[in-house]
XYZ file of N, CA, C and O in Angstrom:
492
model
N -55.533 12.962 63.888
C -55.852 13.244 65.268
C -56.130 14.738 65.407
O -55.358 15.577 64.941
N -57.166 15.025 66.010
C -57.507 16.284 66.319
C -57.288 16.677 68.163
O -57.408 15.945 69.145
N -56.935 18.119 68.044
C -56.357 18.204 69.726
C -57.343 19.468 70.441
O -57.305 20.562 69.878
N -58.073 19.338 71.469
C -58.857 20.249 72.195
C -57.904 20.462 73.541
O -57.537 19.423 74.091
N -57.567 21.451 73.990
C -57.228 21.693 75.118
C -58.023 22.409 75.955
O -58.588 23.376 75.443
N -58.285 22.115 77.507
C -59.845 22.719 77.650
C -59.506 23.492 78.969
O -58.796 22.966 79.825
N -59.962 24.593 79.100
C -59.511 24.880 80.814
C -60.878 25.706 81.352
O -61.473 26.530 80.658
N -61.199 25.386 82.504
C -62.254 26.253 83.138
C -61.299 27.367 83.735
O -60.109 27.375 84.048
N -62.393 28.373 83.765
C -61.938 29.649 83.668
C -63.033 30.547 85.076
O -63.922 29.956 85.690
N -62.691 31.870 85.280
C -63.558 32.673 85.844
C -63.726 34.022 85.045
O -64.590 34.879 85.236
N -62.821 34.026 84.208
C -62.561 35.416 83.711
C -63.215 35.177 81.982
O -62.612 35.933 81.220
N -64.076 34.478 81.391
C -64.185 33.879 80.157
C -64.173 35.700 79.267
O -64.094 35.706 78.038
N -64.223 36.533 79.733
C -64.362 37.319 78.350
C -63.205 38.300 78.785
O -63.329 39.464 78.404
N -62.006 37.947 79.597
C -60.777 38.512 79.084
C -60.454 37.622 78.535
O -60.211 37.911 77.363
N -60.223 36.058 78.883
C -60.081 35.241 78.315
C -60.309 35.185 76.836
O -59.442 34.521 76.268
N -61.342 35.754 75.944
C -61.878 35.316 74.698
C -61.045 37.067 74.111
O -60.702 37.140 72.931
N -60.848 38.132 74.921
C -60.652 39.038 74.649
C -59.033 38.601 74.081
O -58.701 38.437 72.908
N -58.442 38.516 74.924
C -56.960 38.121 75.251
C -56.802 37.112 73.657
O -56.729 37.477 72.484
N -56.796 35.964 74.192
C -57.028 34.993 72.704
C -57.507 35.582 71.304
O -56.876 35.441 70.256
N -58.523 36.155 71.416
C -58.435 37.363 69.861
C -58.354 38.099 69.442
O -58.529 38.324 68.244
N -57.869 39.199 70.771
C -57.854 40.775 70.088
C -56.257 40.457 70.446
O -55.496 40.921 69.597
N -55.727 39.884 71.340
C -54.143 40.240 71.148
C -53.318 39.041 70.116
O -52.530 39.349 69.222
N -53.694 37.700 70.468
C -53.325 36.956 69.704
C -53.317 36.215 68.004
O -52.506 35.693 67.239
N -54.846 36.588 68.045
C -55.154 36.574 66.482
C -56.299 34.873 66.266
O -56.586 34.250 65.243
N -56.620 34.662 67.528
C -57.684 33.840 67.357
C -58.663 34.097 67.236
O -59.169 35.198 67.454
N -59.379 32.733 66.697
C -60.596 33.296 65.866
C -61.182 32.307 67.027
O -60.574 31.490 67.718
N -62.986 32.755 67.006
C -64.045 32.047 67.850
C -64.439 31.184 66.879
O -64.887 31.608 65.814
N -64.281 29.547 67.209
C -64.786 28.620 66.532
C -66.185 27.928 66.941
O -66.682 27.009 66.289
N -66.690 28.420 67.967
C -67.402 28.109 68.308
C -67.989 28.106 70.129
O -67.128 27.893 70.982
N -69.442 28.351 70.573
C -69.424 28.556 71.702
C -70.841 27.968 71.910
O -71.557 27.548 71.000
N -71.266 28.004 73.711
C -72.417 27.114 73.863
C -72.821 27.637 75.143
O -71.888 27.901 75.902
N -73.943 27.842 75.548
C -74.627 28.311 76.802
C -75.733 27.651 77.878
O -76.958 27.578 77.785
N -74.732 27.156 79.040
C -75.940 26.467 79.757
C -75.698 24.671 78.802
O -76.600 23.944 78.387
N -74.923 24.552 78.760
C -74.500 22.778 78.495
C -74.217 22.318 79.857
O -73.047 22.505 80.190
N -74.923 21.801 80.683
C -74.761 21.342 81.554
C -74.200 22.144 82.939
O -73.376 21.890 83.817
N -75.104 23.236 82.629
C -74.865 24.122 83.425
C -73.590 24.849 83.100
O -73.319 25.703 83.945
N -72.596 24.731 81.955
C -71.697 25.074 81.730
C -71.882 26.080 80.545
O -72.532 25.652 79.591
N -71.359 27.472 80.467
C -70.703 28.232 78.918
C -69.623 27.947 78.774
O -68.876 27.502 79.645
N -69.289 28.219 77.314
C -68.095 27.853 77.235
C -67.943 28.099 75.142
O -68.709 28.012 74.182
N -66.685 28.378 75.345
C -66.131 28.997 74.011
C -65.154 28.445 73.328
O -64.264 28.111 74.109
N -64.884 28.173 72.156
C -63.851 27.524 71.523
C -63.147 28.526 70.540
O -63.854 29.012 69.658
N -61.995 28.835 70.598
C -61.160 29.544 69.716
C -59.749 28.950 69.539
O -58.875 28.472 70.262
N -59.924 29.180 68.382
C -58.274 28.217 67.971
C -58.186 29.401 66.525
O -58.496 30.591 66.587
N -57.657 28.636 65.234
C -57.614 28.864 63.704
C -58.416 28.372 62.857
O -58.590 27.160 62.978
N -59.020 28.932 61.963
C -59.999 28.072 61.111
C -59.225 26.886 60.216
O -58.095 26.947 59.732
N -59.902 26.117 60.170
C -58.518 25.130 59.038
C -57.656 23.779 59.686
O -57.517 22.641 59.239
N -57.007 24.607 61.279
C -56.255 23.854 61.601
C -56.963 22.768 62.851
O -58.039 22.960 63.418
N -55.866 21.419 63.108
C -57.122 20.164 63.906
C -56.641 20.279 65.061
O -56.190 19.285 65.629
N -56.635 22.001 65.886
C -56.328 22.079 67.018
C -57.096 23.388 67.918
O -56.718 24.549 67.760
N -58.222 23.019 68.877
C -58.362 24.274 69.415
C -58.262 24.251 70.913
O -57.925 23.185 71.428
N -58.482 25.170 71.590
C -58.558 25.699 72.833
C -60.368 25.806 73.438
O -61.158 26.405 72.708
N -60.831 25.249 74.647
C -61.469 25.245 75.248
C -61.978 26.150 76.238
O -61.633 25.740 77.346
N -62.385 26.788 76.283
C -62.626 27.705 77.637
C -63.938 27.891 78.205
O -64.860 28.415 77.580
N -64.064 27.272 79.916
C -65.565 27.397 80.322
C -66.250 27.585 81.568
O -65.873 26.888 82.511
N -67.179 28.392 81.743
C -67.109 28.954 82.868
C -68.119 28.028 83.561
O -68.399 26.996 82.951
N -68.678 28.236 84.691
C -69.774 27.755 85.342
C -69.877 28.379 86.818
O -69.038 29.222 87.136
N -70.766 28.040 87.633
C -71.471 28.383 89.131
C -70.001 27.926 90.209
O -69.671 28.517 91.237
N -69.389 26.851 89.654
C -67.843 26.104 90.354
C -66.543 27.099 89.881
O -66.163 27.234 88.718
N -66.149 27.544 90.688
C -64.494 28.169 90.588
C -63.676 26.944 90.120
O -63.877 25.732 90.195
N -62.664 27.711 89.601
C -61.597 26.331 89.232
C -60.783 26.165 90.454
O -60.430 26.919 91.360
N -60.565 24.620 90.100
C -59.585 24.533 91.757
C -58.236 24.250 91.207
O -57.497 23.534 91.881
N -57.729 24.818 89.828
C -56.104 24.505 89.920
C -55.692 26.016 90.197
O -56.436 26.937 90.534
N -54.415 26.038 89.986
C -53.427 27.280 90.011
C -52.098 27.305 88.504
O -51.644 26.270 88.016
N -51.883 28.110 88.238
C -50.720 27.865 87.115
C -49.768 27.804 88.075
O -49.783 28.094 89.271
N -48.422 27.110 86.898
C -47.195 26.318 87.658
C -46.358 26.892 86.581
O -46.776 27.216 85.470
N -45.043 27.000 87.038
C -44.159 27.880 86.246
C -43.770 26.680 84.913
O -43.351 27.022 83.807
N -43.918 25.856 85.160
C -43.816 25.407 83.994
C -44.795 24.737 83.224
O -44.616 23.808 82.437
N -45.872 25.319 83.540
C -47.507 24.817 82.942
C -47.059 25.584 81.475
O -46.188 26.439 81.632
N -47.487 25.411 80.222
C -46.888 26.199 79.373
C -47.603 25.962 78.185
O -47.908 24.801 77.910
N -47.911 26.877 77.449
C -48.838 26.603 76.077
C -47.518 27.486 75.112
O -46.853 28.513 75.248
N -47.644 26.417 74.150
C -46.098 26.987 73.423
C -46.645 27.092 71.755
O -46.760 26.072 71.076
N -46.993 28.624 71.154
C -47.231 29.059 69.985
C -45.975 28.947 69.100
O -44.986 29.650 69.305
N -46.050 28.033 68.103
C -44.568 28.762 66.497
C -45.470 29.390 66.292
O -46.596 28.896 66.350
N -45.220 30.935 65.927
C -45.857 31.572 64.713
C -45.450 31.184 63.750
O -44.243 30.941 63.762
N -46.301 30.900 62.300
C -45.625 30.767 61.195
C -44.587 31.517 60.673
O -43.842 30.926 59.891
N -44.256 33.214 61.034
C -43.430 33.815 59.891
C -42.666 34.592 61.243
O -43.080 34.364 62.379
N -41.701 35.377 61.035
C -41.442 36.578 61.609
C -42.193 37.574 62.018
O -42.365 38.007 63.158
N -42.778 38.019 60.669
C -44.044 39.251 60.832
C -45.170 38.888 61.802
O -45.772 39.763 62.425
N -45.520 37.231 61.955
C -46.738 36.999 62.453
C -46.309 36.714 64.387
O -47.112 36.588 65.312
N -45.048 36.697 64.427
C -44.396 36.899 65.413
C -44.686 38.128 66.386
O -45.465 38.221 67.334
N -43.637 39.197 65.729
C -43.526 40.089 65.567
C -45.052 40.754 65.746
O -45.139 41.396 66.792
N -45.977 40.738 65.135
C -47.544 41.468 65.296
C -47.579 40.897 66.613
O -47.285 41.715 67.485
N -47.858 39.701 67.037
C -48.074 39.352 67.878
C -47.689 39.805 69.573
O -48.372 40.081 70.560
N -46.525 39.728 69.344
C -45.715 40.454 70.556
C -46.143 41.739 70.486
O -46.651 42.094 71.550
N -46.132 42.655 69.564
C -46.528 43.574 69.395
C -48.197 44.150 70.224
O -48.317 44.809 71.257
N -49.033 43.732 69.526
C -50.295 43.394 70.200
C -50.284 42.925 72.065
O -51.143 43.256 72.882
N -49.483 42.385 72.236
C -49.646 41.826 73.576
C -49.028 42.968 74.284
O -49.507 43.344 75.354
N -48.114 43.480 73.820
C -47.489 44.678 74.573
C -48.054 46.028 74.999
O -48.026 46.838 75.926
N -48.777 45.729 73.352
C -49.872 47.192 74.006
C -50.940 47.054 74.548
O -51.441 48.060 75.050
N -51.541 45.968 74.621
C -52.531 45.331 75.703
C -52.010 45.285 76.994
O -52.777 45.143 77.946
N -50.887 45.381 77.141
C -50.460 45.362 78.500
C -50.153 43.902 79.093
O -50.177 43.524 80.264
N -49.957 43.436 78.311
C -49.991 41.607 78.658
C -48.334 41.286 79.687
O -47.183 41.429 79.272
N -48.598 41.020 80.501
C -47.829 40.987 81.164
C -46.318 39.627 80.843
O -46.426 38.408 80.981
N -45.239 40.290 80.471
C -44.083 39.263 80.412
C -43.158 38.962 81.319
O -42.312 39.758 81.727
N -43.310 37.514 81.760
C -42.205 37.102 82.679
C -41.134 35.859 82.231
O -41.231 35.093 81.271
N -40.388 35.913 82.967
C -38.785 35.157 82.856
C -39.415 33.713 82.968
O -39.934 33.311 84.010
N -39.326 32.960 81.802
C -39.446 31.555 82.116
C -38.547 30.626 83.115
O -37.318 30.701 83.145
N -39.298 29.762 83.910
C -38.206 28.797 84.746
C -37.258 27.420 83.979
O -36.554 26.544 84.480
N -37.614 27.717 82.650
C -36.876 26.791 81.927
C -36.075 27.899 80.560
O -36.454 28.546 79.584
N -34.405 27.486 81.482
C -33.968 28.572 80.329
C -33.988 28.914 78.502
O -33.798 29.892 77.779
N -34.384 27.281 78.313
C -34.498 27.120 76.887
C -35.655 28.042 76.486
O -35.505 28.466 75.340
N -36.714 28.455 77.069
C -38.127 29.339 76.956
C -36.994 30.811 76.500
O -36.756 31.200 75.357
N -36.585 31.252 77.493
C -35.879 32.620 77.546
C -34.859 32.921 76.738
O -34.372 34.051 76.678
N -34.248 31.383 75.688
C -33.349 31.869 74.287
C -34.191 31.963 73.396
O -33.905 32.589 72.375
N -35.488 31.345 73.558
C -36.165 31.071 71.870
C -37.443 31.902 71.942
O -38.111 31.978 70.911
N -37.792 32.432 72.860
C -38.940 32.934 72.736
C -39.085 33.760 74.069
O -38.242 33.748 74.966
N -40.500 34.627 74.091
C -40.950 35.393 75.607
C -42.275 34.582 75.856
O -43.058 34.023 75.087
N -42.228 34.733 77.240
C -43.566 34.098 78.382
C -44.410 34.762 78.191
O -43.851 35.857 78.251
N -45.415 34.953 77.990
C -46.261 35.956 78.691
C -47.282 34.966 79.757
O -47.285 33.772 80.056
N -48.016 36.009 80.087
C -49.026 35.645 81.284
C -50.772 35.703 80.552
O -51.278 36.784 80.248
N -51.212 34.902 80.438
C -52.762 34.999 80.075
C -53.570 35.631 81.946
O -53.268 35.582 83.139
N -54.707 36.169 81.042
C -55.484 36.685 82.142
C -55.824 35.823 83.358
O -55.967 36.368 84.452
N -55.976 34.362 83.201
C -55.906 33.427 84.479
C -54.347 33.128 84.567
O -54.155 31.959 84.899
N -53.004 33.964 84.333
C -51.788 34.003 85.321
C -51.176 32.472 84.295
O -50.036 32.011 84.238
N -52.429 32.013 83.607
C -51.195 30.894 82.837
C -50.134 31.385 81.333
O -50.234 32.176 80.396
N -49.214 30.444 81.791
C -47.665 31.090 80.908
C -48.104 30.537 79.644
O -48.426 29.357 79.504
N -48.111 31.493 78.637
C -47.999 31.100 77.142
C -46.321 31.517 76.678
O -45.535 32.388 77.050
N -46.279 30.710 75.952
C -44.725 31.006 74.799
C -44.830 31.565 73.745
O -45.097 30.647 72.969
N -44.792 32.670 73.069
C -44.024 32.605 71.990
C -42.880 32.534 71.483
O -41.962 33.244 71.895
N -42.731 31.634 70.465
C -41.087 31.002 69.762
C -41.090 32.070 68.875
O -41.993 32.401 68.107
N -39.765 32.694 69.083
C -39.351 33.175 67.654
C -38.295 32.550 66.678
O -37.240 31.917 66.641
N -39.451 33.254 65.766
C -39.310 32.936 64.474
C -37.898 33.376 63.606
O -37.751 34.570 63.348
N -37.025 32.544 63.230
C -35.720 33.692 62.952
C -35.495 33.569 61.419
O -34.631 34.249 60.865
């Protein structure tokens, strides 16, 4: 089974910024004017899981929810560790998860459309 997670966006190139200059994704692929839609795919090369992102002429009509949540394992410590790292000096904004299990194992951050990502650390 392979997994796409897809979200329309307004912001697509903090969005693509965010996802690979702080996180370490790679662009797997992108498309212009599909149905009136752009739109970009970045995930990992290799692995049967990516991320969707796409803009168009329509605003999105959801909102993030405190417990909407995209939840990263890094594989190692170090790849942890870079990571947080990177997001910090990007300025990526970290907040207190509403589920306390988020706030022993890992930090929230905020993606540029305000949705909560996890990172788990790695121990």
């Amino acid at each position: 089974m392979r997994l796409r997670v897809a979200r329309h966006t307004t912001s697509l190139d903090q969005i693509i910024s965010f996802y690979q200059d702080v996180l370490g994704f790679r662009q797997l692929g992108s498309f212009q004017d599909h149905s009136q839609y752009d739109g970009v795919f970045l995930g990992l090369p290799g692995e049967n899981w990516h991320l969707e992102f796409t803009v168009s002429k329509d605003a999105p009509q959801h909102q993030p929810d405190e417990d909407d949540l995209l939840v990263l394992y890094p594989g190692t410590k170090e790849v942890f560790t870079k990571m947080l790292q990177k997001a910090r000096r990007a300025g990526t904004p970290e907040v207190k998860a509403k589920n306390p299990y988020w706030n022993e194992h890992g930090i929230t951050l905020l993606d540029p459309d305000g949705f909560r990502l996890v990172l788990v650390m790695v121990k």
